[in-house]
Amino acid sequence: GQQVMQIPQYQHVQEGEDFTTYCNSSTTLSNIQWYKQRPGGHPVFLIQLVKSGEVKKQKRLTFQFGEAKKNSSLHITATQTTDVGTYFCAVETSGSRLTFGEGTQLTVNP
Amino acid sequence: DGGITQSPKYLFRKEGQNVTLSCEQNLNHDAMYWYRQDPGQGLRLIYYSQIVNDFQKGDIAEGYSVSREKKESFPLTVTSAQKNPTAFYLCASSARGGHYGYTFGSGTRLTVV
């Protein structure tokens, strides 16, 4: 089935530094979703990207969908300790089900 | 407030026993899903249901069973045939098609000893 590769698996940053996680697919995607899971918590939906080259912003978070709709990125500007958690991308596969990437675990040192 | 309720939060069972995890939603969502998450890993789909009285196997359905008798409820039974049942189980729901994102419950941590 549809798979996405997410990198890096782990990222440690100092508070104030930027952070980026990437999702890559070998096939063209219809859309991609991003979720955040705080330590000990459950995934929370952040955003969905649908259009080629789409860029969406949520405060310090910037989401991009590649022109070929085969990759996506999530960039956080000036990380804060509240950004700690695991960020997952997810893609729609057959039967309208989501397949999740392995996630990028972000830690932020104050 | 609308949402998804999973119970219990923590569950301990002896090996060889079946156990049922509860998932209830009041979001009026058509579709419901069960995922399994192991420490430091992503989410793997166990079963999903897009309409009442119908469900499909996900990627790791062996050793699990589900039912969807009501729109609001999608219980998951972890049977004794599941070789490694200790995990974090997450239930989710979405409007038909999932185009507006999934809403997850707070999860059940199952430990089998």
mmCIF file of C-alpha atoms in Angstrom:
data_model
loop_
_atom_site.group_PDB
_atom_site.id
_atom_site.type_symbol
_atom_site.label_atom_id
_atom_site.label_comp_id
_atom_site.label_asym_id
_atom_site.label_seq_id
_atom_site.Cartn_x
_atom_site.Cartn_y
_atom_site.Cartn_z
ATOM 1 C CA GLY A 1 0.000 0.000 0.000
ATOM 2 C CA GLN A 2 0.837 3.667 -0.038
ATOM 3 C CA GLN A 3 3.801 4.514 2.127
ATOM 4 C CA VAL A 4 5.491 7.700 3.136
ATOM 5 C CA MET A 5 9.000 8.125 4.450
ATOM 6 C CA GLN A 6 9.385 10.738 7.166
ATOM 7 C CA ILE A 7 12.729 12.218 8.185
ATOM 8 C CA PRO A 8 14.420 12.794 10.497
ATOM 9 C CA GLN A 9 13.258 10.287 13.096
ATOM 10 C CA TYR A 10 14.536 12.478 15.935
ATOM 11 C CA GLN A 11 15.472 16.147 16.213
ATOM 12 C CA HIS A 12 16.907 17.921 19.227
ATOM 13 C CA VAL A 13 17.026 21.712 19.131
ATOM 14 C CA GLN A 14 17.732 24.587 21.447
ATOM 15 C CA GLU A 15 14.782 26.799 22.177
ATOM 16 C CA GLY A 16 14.644 29.506 19.523
ATOM 17 C CA GLU A 17 16.126 27.369 16.762
ATOM 18 C CA ASP A 18 14.118 26.353 13.724
ATOM 19 C CA PHE A 19 12.898 22.821 12.992
ATOM 20 C CA THR A 20 11.830 21.046 9.816
ATOM 21 C CA THR A 21 10.417 17.580 9.181
ATOM 22 C CA TYR A 22 9.928 16.081 5.744
ATOM 23 C CA CYS A 23 7.600 13.497 4.223
ATOM 24 C CA ASN A 24 8.388 11.821 0.914
ATOM 25 C CA SER A 25 6.360 9.502 -1.275
ATOM 26 C CA SER A 26 7.292 7.578 -4.397
ATOM 27 C CA THR A 27 3.841 8.185 -5.854
ATOM 28 C CA THR A 28 1.695 11.253 -6.391
ATOM 29 C CA LEU A 29 -0.502 12.040 -3.418
ATOM 30 C CA SER A 30 -4.062 13.331 -3.512
ATOM 31 C CA ASN A 31 -3.505 15.181 -0.258
ATOM 32 C CA ILE A 32 -1.431 15.055 2.916
ATOM 33 C CA GLN A 33 -2.321 15.692 6.522
ATOM 34 C CA TRP A 34 -0.153 16.661 9.496
ATOM 35 C CA TYR A 35 -0.681 15.713 13.137
ATOM 36 C CA LYS A 36 1.053 16.515 16.426
ATOM 37 C CA GLN A 37 1.235 14.112 19.355
ATOM 38 C CA ARG A 38 2.426 15.481 22.682
ATOM 39 C CA PRO A 39 4.332 13.059 24.968
ATOM 40 C CA GLY A 40 1.804 10.716 26.564
ATOM 41 C CA GLY A 41 -1.004 12.166 24.476
ATOM 42 C CA HIS A 42 -2.916 11.424 21.331
ATOM 43 C CA PRO A 43 -2.451 12.762 17.782
ATOM 44 C CA VAL A 44 -4.143 16.061 17.039
ATOM 45 C CA PHE A 45 -4.967 17.136 13.498
ATOM 46 C CA LEU A 46 -3.044 20.225 12.395
ATOM 47 C CA ILE A 47 -3.760 20.742 8.711
ATOM 48 C CA GLN A 48 -4.497 19.206 5.322
ATOM 49 C CA LEU A 49 -2.742 20.179 2.082
ATOM 50 C CA VAL A 50 -4.412 19.437 -1.218
ATOM 51 C CA LYS A 51 -3.033 21.632 -4.014
ATOM 52 C CA SER A 52 0.291 21.357 -5.789
ATOM 53 C CA GLY A 53 2.776 23.841 -4.339
ATOM 54 C CA GLU A 54 0.408 24.799 -1.530
ATOM 55 C CA VAL A 55 1.819 26.701 1.437
ATOM 56 C CA LYS A 56 -0.155 27.220 4.630
ATOM 57 C CA LYS A 57 0.844 28.961 7.837
ATOM 58 C CA GLN A 58 -0.341 28.589 11.389
ATOM 59 C CA LYS A 59 1.498 31.125 13.545
ATOM 60 C CA ARG A 60 5.098 29.802 13.672
ATOM 61 C CA LEU A 61 4.267 26.645 11.671
ATOM 62 C CA THR A 62 4.614 26.592 7.876
ATOM 63 C CA PHE A 63 3.346 23.634 5.850
ATOM 64 C CA GLN A 64 4.310 23.013 2.232
ATOM 65 C CA PHE A 65 3.126 20.559 -0.410
ATOM 66 C CA GLY A 66 5.569 19.887 -3.239
ATOM 67 C CA GLU A 67 4.876 20.882 -6.818
ATOM 68 C CA ALA A 68 4.759 17.230 -7.864
ATOM 69 C CA LYS A 69 2.605 16.348 -4.823
ATOM 70 C CA LYS A 70 5.134 13.712 -3.770
ATOM 71 C CA ASN A 71 6.589 15.454 -0.742
ATOM 72 C CA SER A 72 5.665 17.793 2.043
ATOM 73 C CA SER A 73 7.354 19.626 4.891
ATOM 74 C CA LEU A 74 6.497 21.160 8.221
ATOM 75 C CA HIS A 75 8.715 24.007 9.399
ATOM 76 C CA ILE A 76 8.611 25.561 12.863
ATOM 77 C CA THR A 77 10.253 28.950 13.293
ATOM 78 C CA ALA A 78 11.878 29.788 16.631
ATOM 79 C CA THR A 79 10.861 26.665 18.525
ATOM 80 C CA GLN A 80 9.407 26.875 22.002
ATOM 81 C CA THR A 81 9.177 24.208 24.699
ATOM 82 C CA THR A 82 5.485 23.896 23.898
ATOM 83 C CA ASP A 83 6.436 22.526 20.460
ATOM 84 C CA VAL A 84 7.784 19.318 22.008
ATOM 85 C CA GLY A 85 6.164 16.197 20.637
ATOM 86 C CA THR A 86 6.047 13.895 17.650
ATOM 87 C CA TYR A 87 4.911 15.247 14.292
ATOM 88 C CA PHE A 88 3.310 12.826 11.851
ATOM 89 C CA CYS A 89 2.369 13.173 8.247
ATOM 90 C CA ALA A 90 -0.471 11.001 6.945
ATOM 91 C CA VAL A 91 -1.650 10.176 3.458
ATOM 92 C CA GLU A 92 -4.924 8.865 2.155
ATOM 93 C CA THR A 93 -4.836 5.349 0.756
ATOM 94 C CA SER A 94 -7.454 3.065 -0.720
ATOM 95 C CA GLY A 95 -10.781 3.072 1.063
ATOM 96 C CA SER A 96 -10.301 6.592 2.420
ATOM 97 C CA ARG A 97 -8.052 5.365 5.181
ATOM 98 C CA LEU A 98 -4.974 7.208 6.403
ATOM 99 C CA THR A 99 -1.486 5.751 6.474
ATOM 100 C CA PHE A 100 0.835 7.536 8.877
ATOM 101 C CA GLY A 101 4.526 8.183 8.555
ATOM 102 C CA GLU A 102 6.850 7.036 11.324
ATOM 103 C CA GLY A 103 6.920 10.516 12.807
ATOM 104 C CA THR A 104 9.625 12.971 13.842
ATOM 105 C CA GLN A 105 10.156 13.281 17.570
ATOM 106 C CA LEU A 106 11.104 16.838 18.509
ATOM 107 C CA THR A 107 12.740 17.762 21.787
ATOM 108 C CA VAL A 108 13.445 21.374 22.695
ATOM 109 C CA ASN A 109 16.085 22.306 25.246
ATOM 110 C CA PRO A 110 15.190 25.463 27.166
ATOM 111 C CA ASP B 1 -18.507 19.119 23.868
ATOM 112 C CA GLY B 2 -18.258 16.600 21.069
ATOM 113 C CA GLY B 3 -15.441 14.120 21.047
ATOM 114 C CA ILE B 4 -14.278 10.549 21.307
ATOM 115 C CA THR B 5 -14.142 8.677 24.576
ATOM 116 C CA GLN B 6 -11.923 5.672 25.051
ATOM 117 C CA SER B 7 -12.066 3.582 28.173
ATOM 118 C CA PRO B 8 -10.343 2.517 30.206
ATOM 119 C CA LYS B 9 -7.189 4.651 30.052
ATOM 120 C CA TYR B 10 -5.044 1.808 31.439
ATOM 121 C CA LEU B 11 -5.825 -1.904 31.214
ATOM 122 C CA PHE B 12 -3.953 -4.904 32.549
ATOM 123 C CA ARG B 13 -4.751 -8.441 31.488
ATOM 124 C CA LYS B 14 -3.262 -11.863 31.878
ATOM 125 C CA GLU B 15 -1.929 -13.643 28.844
ATOM 126 C CA GLY B 16 -4.554 -15.798 27.149
ATOM 127 C CA GLN B 17 -7.493 -13.576 28.057
ATOM 128 C CA ASN B 18 -9.575 -11.660 25.555
ATOM 129 C CA VAL B 19 -10.112 -7.985 26.324
ATOM 130 C CA THR B 20 -12.446 -5.392 24.803
ATOM 131 C CA LEU B 21 -11.538 -1.730 24.438
ATOM 132 C CA SER B 22 -14.350 0.774 24.275
ATOM 133 C CA CYS B 23 -14.636 3.670 21.829
ATOM 134 C CA GLU B 24 -17.615 6.029 21.722
ATOM 135 C CA GLN B 25 -18.031 9.221 19.673
ATOM 136 C CA ASN B 26 -20.694 11.909 19.656
ATOM 137 C CA LEU B 27 -19.409 13.775 16.626
ATOM 138 C CA ASN B 28 -21.903 12.144 14.263
ATOM 139 C CA HIS B 29 -18.960 10.873 12.215
ATOM 140 C CA ASP B 30 -19.586 8.061 9.778
ATOM 141 C CA ALA B 31 -16.095 6.552 9.828
ATOM 142 C CA MET B 32 -14.208 5.091 12.778
ATOM 143 C CA TYR B 33 -10.743 3.578 13.036
ATOM 144 C CA TRP B 34 -8.513 1.641 15.395
ATOM 145 C CA TYR B 35 -4.761 2.161 15.405
ATOM 146 C CA ARG B 36 -2.006 0.554 17.400
ATOM 147 C CA GLN B 37 1.078 2.475 18.494
ATOM 148 C CA ASP B 38 4.200 0.853 19.903
ATOM 149 C CA PRO B 39 6.793 2.913 21.829
ATOM 150 C CA GLY B 40 8.618 5.382 19.614
ATOM 151 C CA GLN B 41 6.792 4.220 16.520
ATOM 152 C CA GLY B 42 4.082 5.370 14.175
ATOM 153 C CA LEU B 43 0.445 4.369 14.020
ATOM 154 C CA ARG B 44 -0.602 1.121 12.383
ATOM 155 C CA LEU B 45 -4.183 0.556 11.258
ATOM 156 C CA ILE B 46 -5.982 -2.428 12.768
ATOM 157 C CA TYR B 47 -9.574 -2.100 11.546
ATOM 158 C CA TYR B 48 -11.796 0.614 10.154
ATOM 159 C CA SER B 49 -15.468 1.142 9.501
ATOM 160 C CA GLN B 50 -17.014 3.647 7.158
ATOM 161 C CA ILE B 51 -20.635 2.843 7.920
ATOM 162 C CA VAL B 52 -22.698 0.997 10.493
ATOM 163 C CA ASN B 53 -22.665 -2.799 10.193
ATOM 164 C CA ASP B 54 -19.626 -2.758 7.914
ATOM 165 C CA PHE B 55 -15.899 -2.813 8.627
ATOM 166 C CA GLN B 56 -12.646 -3.695 6.910
ATOM 167 C CA LYS B 57 -9.317 -5.106 7.971
ATOM 168 C CA GLY B 58 -6.374 -2.763 8.179
ATOM 169 C CA ASP B 59 -2.698 -3.635 7.988
ATOM 170 C CA ILE B 60 -2.441 -5.623 11.234
ATOM 171 C CA ALA B 61 -5.892 -7.147 11.841
ATOM 172 C CA GLU B 62 -4.709 -10.613 12.915
ATOM 173 C CA GLY B 63 -5.648 -11.339 16.522
ATOM 174 C CA TYR B 64 -8.200 -8.521 16.697
ATOM 175 C CA SER B 65 -11.947 -8.258 16.101
ATOM 176 C CA VAL B 66 -14.415 -5.380 15.933
ATOM 177 C CA SER B 67 -18.116 -4.660 15.607
ATOM 178 C CA ARG B 68 -20.060 -1.605 14.438
ATOM 179 C CA GLU B 69 -23.642 -2.059 15.537
ATOM 180 C CA LYS B 70 -24.174 1.623 16.278
ATOM 181 C CA LYS B 71 -22.829 4.734 14.600
ATOM 182 C CA GLU B 72 -21.448 6.009 17.892
ATOM 183 C CA SER B 73 -19.592 2.884 18.981
ATOM 184 C CA PHE B 74 -16.698 0.844 17.602
ATOM 185 C CA PRO B 75 -15.329 -1.572 20.236
ATOM 186 C CA LEU B 76 -12.106 -3.473 19.645
ATOM 187 C CA THR B 77 -11.480 -6.947 21.076
ATOM 188 C CA VAL B 78 -7.895 -8.034 21.509
ATOM 189 C CA THR B 79 -8.011 -11.807 21.418
ATOM 190 C CA SER B 80 -5.621 -14.353 22.856
ATOM 191 C CA ALA B 81 -4.439 -14.987 19.288
ATOM 192 C CA GLN B 82 -2.683 -11.601 19.202
ATOM 193 C CA LYS B 83 0.958 -12.459 19.843
ATOM 194 C CA ASN B 84 2.158 -9.089 21.174
ATOM 195 C CA PRO B 85 -0.897 -7.265 22.523
ATOM 196 C CA THR B 86 0.889 -4.849 24.860
ATOM 197 C CA ALA B 87 0.602 -1.454 23.159
ATOM 198 C CA PHE B 88 -1.140 1.918 23.079
ATOM 199 C CA TYR B 89 -4.468 1.677 21.248
ATOM 200 C CA LEU B 90 -5.975 4.735 19.629
ATOM 201 C CA CYS B 91 -9.492 5.100 18.284
ATOM 202 C CA ALA B 92 -10.313 7.813 15.770
ATOM 203 C CA SER B 93 -13.274 9.048 13.796
ATOM 204 C CA SER B 94 -13.818 11.230 10.766
ATOM 205 C CA ALA B 95 -16.529 12.657 8.621
ATOM 206 C CA ARG B 96 -16.969 10.474 5.540
ATOM 207 C CA GLY B 97 -13.701 10.376 3.609
ATOM 208 C CA GLY B 98 -11.541 11.805 6.355
ATOM 209 C CA HIS B 99 -10.808 14.910 4.309
ATOM 210 C CA TYR B 100 -11.086 17.177 7.333
ATOM 211 C CA GLY B 101 -8.792 15.183 9.521
ATOM 212 C CA TYR B 102 -9.245 12.494 12.086
ATOM 213 C CA THR B 103 -10.302 13.139 15.684
ATOM 214 C CA PHE B 104 -8.539 10.818 18.084
ATOM 215 C CA GLY B 105 -9.539 9.574 21.497
ATOM 216 C CA SER B 106 -7.076 9.772 24.378
ATOM 217 C CA GLY B 107 -6.125 6.125 23.959
ATOM 218 C CA THR B 108 -5.972 2.950 26.042
ATOM 219 C CA ARG B 109 -2.646 1.561 27.250
ATOM 220 C CA LEU B 110 -2.977 -2.216 27.352
ATOM 221 C CA THR B 111 -0.446 -4.299 29.256
ATOM 222 C CA VAL B 112 -0.618 -8.067 29.044
ATOM 223 C CA VAL B 113 1.379 -9.983 31.625
#
